[in-house]
């Protein structure tokens, strides 16, 4: 006879049962049963199909050396991420891998266990996955930090709207193209330029440009 798994329960050893229960409630779990005896306590959170047993014990139990990693799938990842954001839990967005086309995030529970949350399919309401855009924006942000560390941009954003009005925001990064034209932009407008002008690139603000190369070659 072929064995058939009926259900599974993950066990997490935790330092503080109340702190951990509160965390797993943010992920959508509800306490199903619990018990306490002396310095030990346990709580089953979940509803039978998906359950985690949180166990707190002062015994030097034979614990595995690596923390648990569990992966939870959600119908709507936006809802659980919203709850985590509201509770101030740091959430790392890890993109839209093939097994989570609706998006994936990583959180760390109060005991250092990694919990990955995913949404299997992209819902019709979601914008198409734009990991390229997220990556571009994080590179822009890095460039802006470098500019800021060197005294900041020398002027306001040079983006001009169709009605002729200049963007009043302070610029944060410099963009250039291969013809030698360049301009300073705030981050949203830099993003806009990079998307609409394929030849544009971020003019790096470090000391590795042509001018410093020539200056070094002369010495
Ligand atoms: Zn701007």
Short mmCIF file of C-alpha atoms and ligand atoms in Angstrom, two decimals:
data_model
loop_
_atom_site.label_atom_id
_atom_site.label_comp_id
_atom_site.label_asym_id
_atom_site.label_seq_id
_atom_site.Cartn_x
_atom_site.Cartn_y
_atom_site.Cartn_z
CA UNK A 1 0.00 0.00 0.00
CA UNK A 2 1.34 3.43 -0.90
CA UNK A 3 1.70 5.68 2.10
CA UNK A 4 -0.41 8.83 2.01
CA UNK A 5 0.50 11.95 3.88
CA UNK A 6 -2.54 13.40 5.58
CA UNK A 7 -1.16 16.66 6.88
CA UNK A 8 2.05 18.25 8.00
CA UNK A 9 2.97 20.46 10.89
CA UNK A 10 6.20 22.42 11.03
CA UNK A 11 7.82 22.81 14.42
CA UNK A 12 9.66 25.98 15.35
CA UNK A 13 11.53 26.32 18.62
CA UNK A 14 11.12 29.89 19.78
CA UNK A 15 12.54 32.07 22.53
CA UNK A 16 9.25 33.74 23.44
CA UNK A 17 5.89 32.20 22.64
CA UNK A 18 3.89 35.45 22.80
CA UNK A 19 6.25 37.37 20.53
CA UNK A 20 6.28 34.54 18.00
CA UNK A 21 2.51 34.05 18.08
CA UNK A 22 2.04 37.76 17.36
CA UNK A 23 4.44 37.50 14.41
CA UNK A 24 2.72 34.45 12.91
CA UNK A 25 -0.66 36.14 13.37
CA UNK A 26 0.61 38.87 11.06
CA UNK A 27 1.17 36.15 8.46
CA UNK A 28 -2.45 35.07 8.79
CA UNK A 29 -2.14 32.23 11.31
CA UNK A 30 -4.56 31.98 14.27
CA UNK A 31 -3.92 30.10 17.46
CA UNK A 32 -5.64 26.74 17.37
CA UNK A 33 -4.54 25.28 20.68
CA UNK A 34 -1.94 26.02 23.29
CA UNK A 35 -0.48 24.83 26.55
CA UNK A 36 1.89 25.93 29.25
CA UNK A 37 3.75 24.05 31.93
CA UNK A 38 6.37 25.66 34.09
CA UNK A 39 8.83 27.38 31.78
CA UNK A 40 7.68 25.44 28.73
CA UNK A 41 4.88 26.54 26.46
CA UNK A 42 3.53 25.62 23.07
CA UNK A 43 1.06 27.04 20.62
CA UNK A 44 -0.33 25.51 17.45
CA UNK A 45 -1.10 28.26 14.98
CA UNK A 46 -3.00 27.47 11.81
CA UNK A 47 -6.08 25.52 10.93
CA UNK A 48 -5.00 21.92 10.39
CA UNK A 49 -4.07 22.10 6.71
CA UNK A 50 -1.27 24.56 7.35
CA UNK A 51 0.02 24.58 10.89
CA UNK A 52 3.11 25.58 12.77
CA UNK A 53 3.81 24.35 16.28
CA UNK A 54 5.63 27.06 18.20
CA UNK A 55 7.49 25.46 21.07
CA UNK A 56 9.28 27.19 23.89
CA UNK A 57 11.38 25.13 26.24
CA UNK A 58 14.22 25.82 28.59
CA UNK A 59 15.64 22.35 28.15
CA UNK A 60 18.82 22.30 26.13
CA UNK A 61 16.98 20.36 23.48
CA UNK A 62 18.75 18.72 20.61
CA UNK A 63 18.02 21.57 18.22
CA UNK A 64 19.07 21.56 14.60
CA UNK A 65 22.01 23.93 14.01
CA UNK A 66 20.34 25.68 11.07
CA UNK A 67 17.22 27.79 11.45
CA UNK A 68 13.99 26.62 9.88
CA UNK A 69 13.05 27.89 6.47
CA UNK A 70 9.43 27.73 5.50
CA UNK A 71 7.64 28.82 2.40
CA UNK A 72 4.04 29.99 2.56
CA UNK A 73 1.84 30.62 -0.45
CA UNK A 74 -0.88 33.23 -0.41
CA UNK A 75 -3.87 34.02 -2.56
CA UNK A 76 -3.06 37.75 -2.21
CA UNK A 77 0.48 38.56 -1.19
CA UNK A 78 -0.32 42.28 -1.08
CA UNK A 79 -2.58 41.77 1.94
CA UNK A 80 0.01 40.01 4.08
CA UNK A 81 2.78 42.43 3.04
CA UNK A 82 0.47 45.30 4.02
CA UNK A 83 -0.03 43.79 7.48
CA UNK A 84 3.72 43.28 7.92
CA UNK A 85 4.51 46.81 6.75
CA UNK A 86 1.97 48.22 9.18
CA UNK A 87 3.53 46.28 12.05
CA UNK A 88 6.98 47.59 11.12
CA UNK A 89 8.38 44.18 10.16
CA UNK A 90 11.17 44.56 7.57
CA UNK A 91 10.14 42.89 4.31
CA UNK A 92 12.65 42.09 1.55
CA UNK A 93 11.10 41.91 -1.90
CA UNK A 94 12.79 39.18 -3.87
CA UNK A 95 11.03 39.68 -7.20
CA UNK A 96 8.79 37.42 -9.26
CA UNK A 97 10.51 34.03 -9.66
CA UNK A 98 8.78 31.39 -11.84
CA UNK A 99 7.24 29.66 -8.80
CA UNK A 100 5.79 32.96 -7.53
CA UNK A 101 4.72 35.02 -10.52
CA UNK A 102 2.50 37.12 -8.27
CA UNK A 103 5.51 38.17 -6.23
CA UNK A 104 7.72 36.91 -3.44
CA UNK A 105 9.01 38.45 -0.23
CA UNK A 106 11.29 37.32 2.57
CA UNK A 107 10.86 38.00 6.27
CA UNK A 108 12.73 36.84 9.34
CA UNK A 109 10.71 35.73 12.36
CA UNK A 110 11.65 36.86 15.91
CA UNK A 111 13.96 33.82 16.30
CA UNK A 112 15.86 34.31 13.06
CA UNK A 113 13.94 31.75 11.02
CA UNK A 114 13.56 32.73 7.39
CA UNK A 115 10.00 32.72 6.10
CA UNK A 116 9.41 33.13 2.39
CA UNK A 117 5.99 34.28 1.24
CA UNK A 118 4.83 33.88 -2.32
CA UNK A 119 1.85 34.21 -4.61
CA UNK A 120 1.83 31.49 -7.26
CA UNK A 121 0.10 33.33 -10.08
CA UNK A 122 -0.09 36.95 -11.04
CA UNK A 123 -3.62 38.26 -10.46
CA UNK A 124 -5.30 40.24 -13.28
CA UNK A 125 -5.32 43.33 -11.04
CA UNK A 126 -1.53 43.30 -10.64
CA UNK A 127 0.68 45.31 -12.95
CA UNK A 128 3.05 43.14 -15.02
CA UNK A 129 6.14 42.11 -13.08
CA UNK A 130 8.78 44.78 -13.53
CA UNK A 131 11.87 43.48 -11.77
CA UNK A 132 13.94 45.34 -14.35
CA UNK A 133 12.34 48.57 -13.16
CA UNK A 134 13.01 47.76 -9.50
CA UNK A 135 16.62 46.99 -10.30
CA UNK A 136 17.02 50.19 -12.32
CA UNK A 137 15.59 52.22 -9.49
CA UNK A 138 17.88 50.66 -6.89
CA UNK A 139 20.91 51.43 -9.11
CA UNK A 140 19.67 55.02 -9.43
CA UNK A 141 19.31 55.23 -5.66
CA UNK A 142 22.88 53.97 -5.18
CA UNK A 143 24.16 56.57 -7.64
CA UNK A 144 22.24 59.27 -5.76
CA UNK A 145 23.82 58.21 -2.45
CA UNK A 146 27.26 58.53 -4.05
CA UNK A 147 26.43 62.00 -5.39
CA UNK A 148 25.12 63.06 -1.97
CA UNK A 149 28.30 61.81 -0.28
CA UNK A 150 30.26 64.16 -2.54
CA UNK A 151 28.32 67.27 -1.68
CA UNK A 152 25.13 66.70 -3.67
CA UNK A 153 23.96 67.78 -7.10
CA UNK A 154 24.84 71.33 -8.13
CA UNK A 155 21.40 72.24 -9.41
CA UNK A 156 17.69 71.53 -9.59
CA UNK A 157 16.28 68.82 -11.83
CA UNK A 158 16.60 69.80 -15.50
CA UNK A 159 13.47 67.96 -16.62
CA UNK A 160 11.12 70.27 -18.49
CA UNK A 161 7.46 69.38 -18.84
CA UNK A 162 5.53 69.87 -22.08
CA UNK A 163 4.11 73.17 -20.84
CA UNK A 164 7.67 74.47 -20.46
CA UNK A 165 7.79 74.31 -16.68
CA UNK A 166 10.95 72.99 -15.06
CA UNK A 167 10.77 70.39 -12.33
CA UNK A 168 11.40 72.29 -9.06
CA UNK A 169 12.93 69.29 -7.25
CA UNK A 170 16.61 69.24 -6.36
CA UNK A 171 18.49 66.92 -8.73
CA UNK A 172 20.07 63.75 -7.36
CA UNK A 173 21.84 62.02 -10.24
CA UNK A 174 23.58 62.94 -13.48
CA UNK A 175 22.68 61.20 -16.73
CA UNK A 176 24.69 61.30 -19.92
CA UNK A 177 24.54 59.88 -23.44
CA UNK A 178 27.21 58.74 -25.84
CA UNK A 179 27.07 62.06 -27.74
CA UNK A 180 28.35 63.85 -24.67
CA UNK A 181 25.11 65.50 -23.62
CA UNK A 182 24.30 65.31 -19.95
CA UNK A 183 21.85 66.61 -17.38
CA UNK A 184 20.98 66.47 -13.72
CA UNK A 185 17.68 64.90 -12.66
CA UNK A 186 15.61 64.00 -9.65
CA UNK A 187 15.16 60.22 -9.26
CA UNK A 188 11.65 59.90 -10.79
CA UNK A 189 12.71 61.96 -13.83
CA UNK A 190 16.02 60.09 -14.14
CA UNK A 191 13.97 56.89 -14.22
CA UNK A 192 11.72 58.42 -16.89
CA UNK A 193 14.72 59.47 -19.02
CA UNK A 194 16.39 56.04 -18.73
CA UNK A 195 13.19 54.32 -19.86
CA UNK A 196 12.44 56.66 -22.78
CA UNK A 197 15.98 57.44 -23.98
CA UNK A 198 17.68 54.08 -24.58
CA UNK A 199 21.10 55.70 -25.17
CA UNK A 200 21.11 57.45 -21.78
CA UNK A 201 23.13 56.12 -18.88
CA UNK A 202 24.01 57.12 -15.34
CA UNK A 203 27.10 59.34 -15.36
CA UNK A 204 29.08 57.75 -12.56
CA UNK A 205 30.21 60.21 -9.95
CA UNK A 206 33.23 58.28 -8.75
CA UNK A 207 36.89 58.98 -9.67
CA UNK A 208 37.05 56.54 -12.56
CA UNK A 209 35.93 58.85 -15.37
CA UNK A 210 37.94 59.83 -18.45
CA UNK A 211 39.11 63.11 -16.86
CA UNK A 212 40.71 61.34 -13.90
CA UNK A 213 42.17 58.71 -16.25
CA UNK A 214 43.81 61.45 -18.33
CA UNK A 215 44.94 63.32 -15.22
CA UNK A 216 46.52 60.14 -13.84
CA UNK A 217 48.18 59.34 -17.21
CA UNK A 218 49.86 62.76 -17.29
CA UNK A 219 51.47 62.29 -13.88
ZN1 LIG B 1 12.53 66.16 -11.67
#
